[in-house]
Coordinates of C-alpha atoms in Angstrom, one line a residue:
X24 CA 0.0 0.0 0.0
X25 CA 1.1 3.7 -0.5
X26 CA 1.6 6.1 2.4
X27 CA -1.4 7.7 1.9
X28 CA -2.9 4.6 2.8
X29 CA -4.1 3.6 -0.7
X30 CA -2.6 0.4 -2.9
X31 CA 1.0 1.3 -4.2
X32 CA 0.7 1.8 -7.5
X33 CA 1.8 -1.4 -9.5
X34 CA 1.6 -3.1 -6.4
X35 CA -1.2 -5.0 -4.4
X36 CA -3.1 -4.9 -1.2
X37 CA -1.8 -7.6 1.7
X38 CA -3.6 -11.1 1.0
X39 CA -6.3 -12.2 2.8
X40 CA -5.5 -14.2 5.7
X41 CA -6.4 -17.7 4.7
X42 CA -6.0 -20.8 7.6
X43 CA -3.4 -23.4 5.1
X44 CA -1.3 -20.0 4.9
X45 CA -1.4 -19.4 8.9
X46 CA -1.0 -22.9 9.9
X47 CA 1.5 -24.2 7.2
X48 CA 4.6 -22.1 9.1
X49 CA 3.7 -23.4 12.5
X50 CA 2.4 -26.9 11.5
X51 CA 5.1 -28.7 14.0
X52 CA 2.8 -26.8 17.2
X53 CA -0.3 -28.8 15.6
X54 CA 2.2 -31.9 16.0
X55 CA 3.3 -31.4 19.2
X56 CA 0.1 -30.5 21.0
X57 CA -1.3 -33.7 19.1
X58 CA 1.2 -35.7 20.4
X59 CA 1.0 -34.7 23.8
X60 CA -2.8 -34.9 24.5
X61 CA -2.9 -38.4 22.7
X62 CA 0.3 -39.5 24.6
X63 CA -1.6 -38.0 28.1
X64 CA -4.7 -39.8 26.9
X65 CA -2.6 -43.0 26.7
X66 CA -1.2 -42.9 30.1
X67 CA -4.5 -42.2 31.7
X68 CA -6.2 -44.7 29.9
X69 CA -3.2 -47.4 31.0
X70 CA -3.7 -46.5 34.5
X71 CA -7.9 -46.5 34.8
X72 CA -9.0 -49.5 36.6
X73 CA -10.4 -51.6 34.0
X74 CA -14.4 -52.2 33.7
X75 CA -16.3 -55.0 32.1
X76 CA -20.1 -55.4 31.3
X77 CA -22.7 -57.8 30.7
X78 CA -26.2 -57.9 29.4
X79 CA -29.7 -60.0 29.5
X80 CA -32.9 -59.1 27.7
X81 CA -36.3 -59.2 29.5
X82 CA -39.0 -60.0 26.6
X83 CA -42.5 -58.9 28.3
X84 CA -45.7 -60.6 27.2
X85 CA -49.0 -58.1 26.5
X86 CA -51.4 -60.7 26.2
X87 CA -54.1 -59.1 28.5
X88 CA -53.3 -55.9 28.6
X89 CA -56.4 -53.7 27.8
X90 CA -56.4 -51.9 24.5
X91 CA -56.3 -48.9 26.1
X92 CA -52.7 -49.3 27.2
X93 CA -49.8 -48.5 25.4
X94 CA -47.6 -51.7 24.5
X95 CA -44.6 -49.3 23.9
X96 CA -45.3 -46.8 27.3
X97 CA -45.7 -50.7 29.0
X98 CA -42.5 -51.6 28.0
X99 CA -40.8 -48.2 29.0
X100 CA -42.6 -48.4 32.1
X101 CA -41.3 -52.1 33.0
X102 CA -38.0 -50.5 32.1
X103 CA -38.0 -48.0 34.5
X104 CA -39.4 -50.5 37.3
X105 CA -36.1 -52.0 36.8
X106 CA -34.2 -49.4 38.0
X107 CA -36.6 -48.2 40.8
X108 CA -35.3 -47.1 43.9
X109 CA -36.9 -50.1 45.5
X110 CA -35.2 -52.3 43.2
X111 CA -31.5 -50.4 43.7
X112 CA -32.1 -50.9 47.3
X113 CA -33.0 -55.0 46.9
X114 CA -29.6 -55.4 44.8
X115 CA -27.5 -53.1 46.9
X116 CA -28.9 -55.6 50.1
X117 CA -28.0 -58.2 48.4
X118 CA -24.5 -57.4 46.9
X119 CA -23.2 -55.5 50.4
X120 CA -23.2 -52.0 48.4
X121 CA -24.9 -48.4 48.4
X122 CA -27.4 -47.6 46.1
X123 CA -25.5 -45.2 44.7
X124 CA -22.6 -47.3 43.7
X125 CA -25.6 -49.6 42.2
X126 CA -27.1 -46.8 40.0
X127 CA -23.7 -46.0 38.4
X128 CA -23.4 -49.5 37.2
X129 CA -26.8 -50.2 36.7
X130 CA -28.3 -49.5 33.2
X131 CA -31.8 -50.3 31.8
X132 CA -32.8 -49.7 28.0
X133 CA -36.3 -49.8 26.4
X134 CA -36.2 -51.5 23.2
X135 CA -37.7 -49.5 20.0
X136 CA -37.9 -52.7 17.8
X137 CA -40.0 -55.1 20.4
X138 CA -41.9 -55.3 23.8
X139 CA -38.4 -56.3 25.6
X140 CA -36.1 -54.0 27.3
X141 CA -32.3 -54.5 28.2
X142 CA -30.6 -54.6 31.7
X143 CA -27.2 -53.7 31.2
X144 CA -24.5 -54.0 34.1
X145 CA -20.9 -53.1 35.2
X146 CA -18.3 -54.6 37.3
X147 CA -14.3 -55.0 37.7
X148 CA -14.5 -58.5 36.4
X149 CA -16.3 -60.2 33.5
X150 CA -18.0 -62.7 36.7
X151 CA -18.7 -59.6 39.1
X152 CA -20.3 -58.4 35.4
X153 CA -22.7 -61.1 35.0
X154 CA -23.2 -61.5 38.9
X155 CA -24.2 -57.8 39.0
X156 CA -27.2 -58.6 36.1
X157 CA -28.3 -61.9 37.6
X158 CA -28.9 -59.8 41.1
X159 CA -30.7 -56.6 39.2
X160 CA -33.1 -59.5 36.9
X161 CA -34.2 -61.5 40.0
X162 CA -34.8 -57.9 41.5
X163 CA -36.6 -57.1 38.9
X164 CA -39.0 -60.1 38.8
X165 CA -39.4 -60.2 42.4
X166 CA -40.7 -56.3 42.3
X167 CA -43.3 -57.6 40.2
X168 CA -45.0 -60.0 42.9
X169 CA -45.3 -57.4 45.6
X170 CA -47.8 -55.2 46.3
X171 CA -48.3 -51.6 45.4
X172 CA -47.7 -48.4 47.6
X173 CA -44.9 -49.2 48.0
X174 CA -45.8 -52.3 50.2
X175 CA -43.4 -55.2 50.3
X176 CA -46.5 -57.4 51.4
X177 CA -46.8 -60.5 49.4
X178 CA -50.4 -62.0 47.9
X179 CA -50.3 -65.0 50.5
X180 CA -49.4 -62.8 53.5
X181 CA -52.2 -60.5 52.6
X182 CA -54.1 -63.3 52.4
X183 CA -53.4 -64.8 55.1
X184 CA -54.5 -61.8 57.5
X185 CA -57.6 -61.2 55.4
X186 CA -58.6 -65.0 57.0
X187 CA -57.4 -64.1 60.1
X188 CA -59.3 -61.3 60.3
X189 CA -62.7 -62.8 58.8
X190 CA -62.4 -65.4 61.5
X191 CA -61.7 -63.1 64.5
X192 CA -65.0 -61.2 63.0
X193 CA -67.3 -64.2 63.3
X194 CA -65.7 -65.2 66.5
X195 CA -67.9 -62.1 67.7
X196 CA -71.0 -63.2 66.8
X197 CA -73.9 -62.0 67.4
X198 CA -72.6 -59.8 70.6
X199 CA -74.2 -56.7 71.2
X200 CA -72.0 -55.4 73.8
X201 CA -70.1 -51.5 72.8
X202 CA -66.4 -53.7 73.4
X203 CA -67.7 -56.1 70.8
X204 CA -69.5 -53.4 68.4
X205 CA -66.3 -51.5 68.7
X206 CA -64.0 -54.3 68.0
X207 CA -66.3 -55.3 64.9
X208 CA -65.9 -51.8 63.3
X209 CA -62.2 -51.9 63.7
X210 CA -61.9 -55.1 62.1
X211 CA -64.3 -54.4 58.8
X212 CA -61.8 -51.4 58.4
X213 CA -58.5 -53.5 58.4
X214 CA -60.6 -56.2 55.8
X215 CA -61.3 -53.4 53.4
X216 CA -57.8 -52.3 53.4
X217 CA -56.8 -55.6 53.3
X218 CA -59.3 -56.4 50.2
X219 CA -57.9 -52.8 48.6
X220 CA -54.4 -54.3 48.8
X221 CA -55.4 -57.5 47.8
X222 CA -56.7 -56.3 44.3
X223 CA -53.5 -54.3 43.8
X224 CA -51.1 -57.1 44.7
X225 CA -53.7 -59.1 42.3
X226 CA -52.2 -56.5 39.5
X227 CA -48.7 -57.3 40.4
X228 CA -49.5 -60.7 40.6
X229 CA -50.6 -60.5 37.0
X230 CA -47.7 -59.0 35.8
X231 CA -45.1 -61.1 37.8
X232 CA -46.7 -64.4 36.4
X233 CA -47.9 -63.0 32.9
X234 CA -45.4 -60.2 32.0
X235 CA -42.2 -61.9 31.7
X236 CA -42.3 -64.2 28.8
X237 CA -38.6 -65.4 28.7
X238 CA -35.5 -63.8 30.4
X239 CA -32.5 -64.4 29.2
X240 CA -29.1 -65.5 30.9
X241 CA -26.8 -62.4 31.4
X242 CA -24.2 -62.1 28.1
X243 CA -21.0 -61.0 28.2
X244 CA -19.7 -58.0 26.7
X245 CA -16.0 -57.8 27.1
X246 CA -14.2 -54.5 28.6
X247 CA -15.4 -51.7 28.0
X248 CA -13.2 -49.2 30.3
X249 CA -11.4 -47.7 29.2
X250 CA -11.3 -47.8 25.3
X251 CA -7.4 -47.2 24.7
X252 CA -8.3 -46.6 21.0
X253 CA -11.1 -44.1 21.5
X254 CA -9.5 -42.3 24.2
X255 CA -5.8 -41.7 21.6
X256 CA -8.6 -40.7 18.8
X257 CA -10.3 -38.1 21.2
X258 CA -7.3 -37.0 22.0
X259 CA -5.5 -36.2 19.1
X260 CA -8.6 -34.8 17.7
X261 CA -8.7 -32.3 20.6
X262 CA -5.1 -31.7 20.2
X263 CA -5.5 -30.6 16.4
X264 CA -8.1 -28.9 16.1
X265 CA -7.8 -27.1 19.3
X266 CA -4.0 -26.2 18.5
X267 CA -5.4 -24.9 14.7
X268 CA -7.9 -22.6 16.7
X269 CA -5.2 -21.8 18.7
X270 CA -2.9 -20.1 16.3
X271 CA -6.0 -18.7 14.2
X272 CA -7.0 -16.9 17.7
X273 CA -3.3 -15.8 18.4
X274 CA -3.1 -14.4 14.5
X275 CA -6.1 -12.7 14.8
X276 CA -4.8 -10.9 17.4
X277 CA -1.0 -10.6 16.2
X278 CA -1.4 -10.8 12.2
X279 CA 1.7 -11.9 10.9
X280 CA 3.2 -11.8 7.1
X281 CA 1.8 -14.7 5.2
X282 CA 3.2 -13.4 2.0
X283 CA 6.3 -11.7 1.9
X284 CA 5.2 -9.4 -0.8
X285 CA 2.5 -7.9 2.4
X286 CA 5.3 -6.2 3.8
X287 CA 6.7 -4.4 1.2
X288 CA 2.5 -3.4 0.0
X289 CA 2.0 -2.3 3.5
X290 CA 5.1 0.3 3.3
X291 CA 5.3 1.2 -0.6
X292 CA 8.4 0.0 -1.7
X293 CA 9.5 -3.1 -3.8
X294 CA 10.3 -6.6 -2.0
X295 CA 14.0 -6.4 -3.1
X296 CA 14.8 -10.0 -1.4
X297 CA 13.2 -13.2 -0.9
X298 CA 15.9 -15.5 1.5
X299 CA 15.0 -18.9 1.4
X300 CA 14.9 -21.2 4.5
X301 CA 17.4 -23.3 3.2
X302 CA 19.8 -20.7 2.2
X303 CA 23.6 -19.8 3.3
X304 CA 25.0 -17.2 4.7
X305 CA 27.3 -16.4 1.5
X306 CA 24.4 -17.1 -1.2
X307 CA 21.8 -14.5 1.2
X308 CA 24.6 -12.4 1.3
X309 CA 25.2 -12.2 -2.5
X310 CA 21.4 -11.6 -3.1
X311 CA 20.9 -8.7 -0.6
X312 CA 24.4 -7.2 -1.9
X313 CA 23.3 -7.5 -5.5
X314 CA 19.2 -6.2 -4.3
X315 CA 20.6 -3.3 -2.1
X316 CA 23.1 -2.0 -5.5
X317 CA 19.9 -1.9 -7.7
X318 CA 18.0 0.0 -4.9
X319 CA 20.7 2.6 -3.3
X320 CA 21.9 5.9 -4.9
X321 CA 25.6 5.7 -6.3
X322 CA 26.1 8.8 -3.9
X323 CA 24.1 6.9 -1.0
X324 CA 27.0 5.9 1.8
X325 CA 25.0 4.6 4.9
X326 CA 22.7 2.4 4.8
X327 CA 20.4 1.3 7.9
X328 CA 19.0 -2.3 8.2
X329 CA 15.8 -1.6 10.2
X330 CA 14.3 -4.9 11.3
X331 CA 10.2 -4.9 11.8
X332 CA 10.7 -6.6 15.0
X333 CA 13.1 -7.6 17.7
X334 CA 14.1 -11.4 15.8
X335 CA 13.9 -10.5 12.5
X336 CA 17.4 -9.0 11.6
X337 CA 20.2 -11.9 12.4
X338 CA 23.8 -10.9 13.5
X339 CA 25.0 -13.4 11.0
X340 CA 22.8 -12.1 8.2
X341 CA 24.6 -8.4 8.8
X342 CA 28.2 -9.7 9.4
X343 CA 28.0 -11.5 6.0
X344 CA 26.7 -9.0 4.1
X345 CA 29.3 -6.6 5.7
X346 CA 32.2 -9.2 4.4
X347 CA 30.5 -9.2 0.8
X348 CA 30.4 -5.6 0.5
X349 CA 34.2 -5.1 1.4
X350 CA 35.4 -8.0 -0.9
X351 CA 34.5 -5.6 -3.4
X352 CA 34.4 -2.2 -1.9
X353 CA 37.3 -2.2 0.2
X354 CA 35.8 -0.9 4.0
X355 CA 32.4 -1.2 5.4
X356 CA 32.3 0.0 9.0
X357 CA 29.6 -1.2 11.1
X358 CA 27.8 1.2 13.6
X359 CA 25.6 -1.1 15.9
X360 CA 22.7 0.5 17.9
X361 CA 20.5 -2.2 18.4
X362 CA 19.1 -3.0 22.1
X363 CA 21.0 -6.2 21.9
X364 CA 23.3 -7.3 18.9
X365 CA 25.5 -10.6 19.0
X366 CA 27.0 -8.9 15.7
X367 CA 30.5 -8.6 17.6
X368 CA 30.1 -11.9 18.1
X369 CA 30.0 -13.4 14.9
X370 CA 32.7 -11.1 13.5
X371 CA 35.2 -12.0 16.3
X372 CA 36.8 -15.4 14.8
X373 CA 37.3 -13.7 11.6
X374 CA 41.0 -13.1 10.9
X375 CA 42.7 -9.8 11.8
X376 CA 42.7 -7.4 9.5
X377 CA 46.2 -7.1 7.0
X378 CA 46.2 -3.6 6.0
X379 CA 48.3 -0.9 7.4
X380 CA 46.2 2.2 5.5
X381 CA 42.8 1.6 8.0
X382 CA 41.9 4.7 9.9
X383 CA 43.6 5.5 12.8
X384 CA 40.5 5.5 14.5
X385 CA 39.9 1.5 13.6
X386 CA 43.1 0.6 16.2
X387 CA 41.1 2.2 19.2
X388 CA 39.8 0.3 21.8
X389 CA 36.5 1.3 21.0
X390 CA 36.5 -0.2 17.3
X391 CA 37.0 -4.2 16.3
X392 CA 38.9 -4.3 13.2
X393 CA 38.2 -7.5 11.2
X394 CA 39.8 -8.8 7.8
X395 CA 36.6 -9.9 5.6
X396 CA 37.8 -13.6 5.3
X397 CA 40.2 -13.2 1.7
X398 CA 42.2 -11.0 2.3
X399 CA 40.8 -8.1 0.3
X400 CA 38.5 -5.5 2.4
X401 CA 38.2 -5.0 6.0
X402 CA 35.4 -4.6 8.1
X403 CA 35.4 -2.2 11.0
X404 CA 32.3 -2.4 14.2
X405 CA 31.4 0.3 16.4
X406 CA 28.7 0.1 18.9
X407 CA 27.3 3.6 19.5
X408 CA 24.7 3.7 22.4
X409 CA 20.9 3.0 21.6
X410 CA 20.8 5.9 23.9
X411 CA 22.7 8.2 22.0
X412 CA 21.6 7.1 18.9
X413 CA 17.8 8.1 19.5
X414 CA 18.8 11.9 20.4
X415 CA 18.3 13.5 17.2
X416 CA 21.3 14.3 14.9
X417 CA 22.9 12.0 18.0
X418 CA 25.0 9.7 15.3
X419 CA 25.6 13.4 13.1
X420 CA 29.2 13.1 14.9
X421 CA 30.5 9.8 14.6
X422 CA 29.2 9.7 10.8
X423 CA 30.6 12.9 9.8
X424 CA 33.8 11.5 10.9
X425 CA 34.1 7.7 9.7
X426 CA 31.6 7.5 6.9
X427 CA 34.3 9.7 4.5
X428 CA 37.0 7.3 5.1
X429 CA 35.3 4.0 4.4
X430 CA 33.1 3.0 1.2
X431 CA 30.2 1.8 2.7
X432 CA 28.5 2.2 6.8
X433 CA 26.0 -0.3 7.9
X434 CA 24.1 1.1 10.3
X435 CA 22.5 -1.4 12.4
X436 CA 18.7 -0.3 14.6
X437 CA 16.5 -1.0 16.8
X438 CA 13.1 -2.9 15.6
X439 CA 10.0 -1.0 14.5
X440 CA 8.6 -2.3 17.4
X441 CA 10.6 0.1 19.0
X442 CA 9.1 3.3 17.5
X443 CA 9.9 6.1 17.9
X444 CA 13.9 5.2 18.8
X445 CA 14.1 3.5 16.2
X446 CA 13.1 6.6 13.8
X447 CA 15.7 9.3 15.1
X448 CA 18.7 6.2 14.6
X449 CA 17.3 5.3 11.0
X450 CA 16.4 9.0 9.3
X451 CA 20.1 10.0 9.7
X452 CA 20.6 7.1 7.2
X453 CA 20.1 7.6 3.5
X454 CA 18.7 4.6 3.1
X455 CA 16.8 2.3 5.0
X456 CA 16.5 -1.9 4.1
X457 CA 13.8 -3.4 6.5
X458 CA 14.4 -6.8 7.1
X459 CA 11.3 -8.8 7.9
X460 CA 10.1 -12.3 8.5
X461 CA 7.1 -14.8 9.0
X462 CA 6.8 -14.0 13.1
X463 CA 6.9 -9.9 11.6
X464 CA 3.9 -7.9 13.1
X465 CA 1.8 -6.6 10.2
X466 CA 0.6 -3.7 12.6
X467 CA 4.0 -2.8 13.4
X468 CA 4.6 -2.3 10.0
X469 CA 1.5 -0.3 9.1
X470 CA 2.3 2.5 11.5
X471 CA 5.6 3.6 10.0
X472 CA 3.7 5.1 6.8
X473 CA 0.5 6.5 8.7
X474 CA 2.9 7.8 11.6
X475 CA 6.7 8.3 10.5
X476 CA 6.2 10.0 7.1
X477 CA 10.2 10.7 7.2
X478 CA 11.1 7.5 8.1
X479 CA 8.8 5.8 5.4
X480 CA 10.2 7.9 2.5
X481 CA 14.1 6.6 3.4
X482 CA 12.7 3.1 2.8
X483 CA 14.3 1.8 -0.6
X484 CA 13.0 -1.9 -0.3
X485 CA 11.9 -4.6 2.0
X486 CA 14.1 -8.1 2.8
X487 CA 12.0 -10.9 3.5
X488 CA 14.0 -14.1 5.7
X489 CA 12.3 -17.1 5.2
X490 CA 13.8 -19.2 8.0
X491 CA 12.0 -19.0 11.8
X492 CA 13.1 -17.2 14.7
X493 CA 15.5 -20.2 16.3
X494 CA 17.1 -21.1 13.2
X495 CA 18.0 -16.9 12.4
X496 CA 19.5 -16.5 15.9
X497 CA 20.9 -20.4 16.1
X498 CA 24.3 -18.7 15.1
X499 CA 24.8 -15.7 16.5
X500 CA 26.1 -16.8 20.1
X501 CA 29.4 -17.1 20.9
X502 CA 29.4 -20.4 21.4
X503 CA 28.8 -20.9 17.5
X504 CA 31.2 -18.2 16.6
X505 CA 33.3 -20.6 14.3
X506 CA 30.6 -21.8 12.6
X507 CA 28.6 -19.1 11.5
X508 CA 32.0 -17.7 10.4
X509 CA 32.8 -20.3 8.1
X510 CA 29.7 -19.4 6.6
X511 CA 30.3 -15.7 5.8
X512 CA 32.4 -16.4 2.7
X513 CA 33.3 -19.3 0.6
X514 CA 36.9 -18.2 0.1
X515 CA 39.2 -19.6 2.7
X516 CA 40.7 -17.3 5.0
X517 CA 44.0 -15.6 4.7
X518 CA 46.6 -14.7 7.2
X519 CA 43.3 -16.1 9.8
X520 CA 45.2 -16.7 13.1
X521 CA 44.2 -20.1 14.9
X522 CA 40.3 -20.3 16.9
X523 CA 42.0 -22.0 19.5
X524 CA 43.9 -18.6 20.8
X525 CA 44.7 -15.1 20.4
X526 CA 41.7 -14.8 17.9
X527 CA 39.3 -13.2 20.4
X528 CA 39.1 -9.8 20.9
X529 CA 37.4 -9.3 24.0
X530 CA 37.9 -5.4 24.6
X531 CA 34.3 -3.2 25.1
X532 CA 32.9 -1.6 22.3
X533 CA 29.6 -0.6 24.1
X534 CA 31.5 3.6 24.0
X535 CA 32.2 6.1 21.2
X536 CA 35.5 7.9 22.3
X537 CA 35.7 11.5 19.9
X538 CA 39.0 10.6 18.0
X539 CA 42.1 13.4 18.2
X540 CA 42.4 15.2 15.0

């Protein structure tokens, strides 16, 4: 986009975020949050208790049940007779367990295709299984013969008072005395409860000796807790598609560059680099050399590499370009600014430089003086304080002094993230190269056209590293100082003195000392 806000002309507006685009760069987070919820759903599942179950079917009989029932609500009804609290209570009595311990393994299930319904039970073994069912079936049936209200009365007991009391009754006679007339009253009550309980236990008799046509013997159906298979498949289906809305959540709040061409359409100026993952330090540093000549003015001499934010801009990345540029300019001085820069530190196991005609400011303490790695330019580094270097005009000094004597000065910044330091540093350059990559802030980036208008016009093009934030800053510690050396050139080193000693140069270079004229 242009800085007015509008598409560049002969550009195009940033892509629209698509979710291949935003989860193709970060598709080993999908991986590991897979594998860790399935491998978590493994080890719980491999230390739950194993649980087995067991079934029988109840087939009901609806011969004599008036039309005016339903044979479906019937069966539903039986069904939930099953589990009936004075059913739970019968088979936790019998098994030497609560009722609640009974409900949670106890399981009843109307059929939709027949007049039968299913009683389904749990235990720790396949036996306790099928011991469990047995108990809640002969539960079941025995429910069936006793009476209703909740009475556990049976038809013979009932019975069996009703003649007790009919012959106590007669026993009276014909006695007209109030004891007698008040015994006989008592007595005609306790028959006609009696006779109401007797026609209600004559319904449950019904059903006990008409309803259940056959019931089977309890089946076994293997283990059922826990399902190793399901629980993985859960698992890793969580793990994926929760990770995927993960990162489509986190870019919706942080938008990142999903093209590299975004950047350079968000500021106005041509992409002039594409580094490929997979790329060396010596071929990027041949591309941005050869991208940075098309794009600078002949008369430009300091050039600031700007990155969009803090891990964008890699110390190797500038000390290899630095070597490229002197193998065929001569001197490239290095003025570092940044927060924190491990620049030093990849330019320290180069070889010491072999030319007498430096500057005499390049043998101060303040200043590492490095050979480029053949033997034919020189690279000097100065770190200036980020500090000093975001007063206005603050690096007017220390340019107006070194940047005549050398061909080209890389000036190194603070992020864009880092607005506004990063602006007073970056406008004393005459031209800027902003390095971006795939973890680069897209609203970082819109704010230097809408907000630094004077920064935004010393942009001359955009560099875009493919490779992710560990793999940029892998060789930029010390500890990897040879290695990412090596890299820099593929010319082997001349008059290099041996890694193993007097190669370091550990004075400070965090101080810019005036030199004496």
């Amino acid at each position: 986009m242009s800085r007015s806000g509008q598409p560049a002309e002969g550009g195009r507006a940033p892509s629209a975020p698509s979710l291949i685009r935003i989860i193709k760069p970060r598709w080993m987070v999908i991986v590991i949050a897979t594998v860790i919820l399935a491998a978590l759903a493994m080890i719980v599942s491999k230390q739950q208790a194993a649980t087995y179950e067991a079934s029988s079917r109840i087939f009901l009989s609806t011969d004599g049940i008036p039309d005016s029932v339903d044979p479906g609500r019937y069966t539903q009804t039986q069904a939930q007779l099953a589990t009936s609290t004075a059913t739970l209570d019968t088979i936790a009595s019998d098994l030497k367990i609560s009722r609640d311990e009974v409900t949670d393994r106890l399981k009843t299930t109307p059929s939709d295709e027949g007049y039968f319904f299913t009683i389904i039970g749990k235990g720790p073994t396949q036996p306790a299984a099928i011991d469990f069912v047995n108990k809640a079936k002969n539960a079941y049936i025995a429910q069936l013969g006793k009476s209703g209200n909740g009475d556990t009365s049976s038809i013979e007991a009932l019975n069996a008072a009703r003649q007790t009391k009919l012959q106590e009754l007669a026993g009276l006679g014909q006695a007209n005395d109030a004891l007698s007339l008040s015994r006989g009253r008592v007595l005609s009550g306790e028959l006609t409860e009696i006779e109401t309980k007797l026609k209600e236990a004559g319904v449950a008799g019904y059903a006990a000796n008409a309803s259940v046509r056959l019931a089977e013997a309890p089946q076994s159906n293997g283990q059922v807790a826990p399902n190793l298979f399901r629980n993985v498949l859960v698992a890793a289906l969580l793990g994926l598609f929760g990770s995927i809305a993960g990162l489509w959540i986190m870019y919706q709040r942080r938008p990142t560059i999903l093209d590299p061409h975004n950047s350079a359409d968000l500021l106005g100026v041509p992409l002039i680099a594409d580094l490929p993952p997979n790329r060396t330090s010596a071929n990027a540093a041949e591309t941005l050399v050869s991208a940075m000549s098309a794009v600078m003015s002949p008369t430009s001499k300091v050039v600031a590499f700007t990155p969009a934010s803090r891990t964008d801009l890699s110390s190797e990345l500038v000390a290899a370009v630095a070597a490229a540029w002197s193998d065929d300019q001569g001197v490239v001085l290095i003025l570092d600014t940044s927060a924190q820069s491990e620049v030093r530190a990849s330019l320290e196991g180069l070889p010491r430089p072999t030319s007498a005609e430096l500057p005499h400011w390049a043998h101060e303490p303040t200043c590492l003086a490095r050979s480029s790695g053949t033997g034919r330019g020189h690279i000097l580094y100065n770190r200036v304080s980020p500090a000093r270097a975001a007063r206005p005009g603050g690096l007017a000094p220390i340019l107006a002094d070194r940047a005549p004597v050398v061909d080209l000065v890389i000036l190194v910044t603070a992020a864009l993230a880092d607005l506004p330091m990063t602006a007073a540093s970056a406008i004393q350059a005459d031209a800027v190269v902003v390095i971006t990559s795939s973890d680069t802030n897209l609203k970082e980036l819109e704010q230097v056209p809408r907000d630094w208008p004077a920064l935004a016009e010393r942009v001359v093009g955009v560099v875009h590293d493919g490779r992710t934030a560990v793999r940029r800053n892998a060789g930029g510690g010390r500890s990897s100082t040879s290695a990412s050396v090596e890299s820099i050139t593929s010319a082997s080193p001349v008059g290099a003195e041996p890694h193993g000693r007097g190669s370091r140069d550990t004075e400070a270079t965090d101080r810019y000392a005036r030199p004496n004229r």
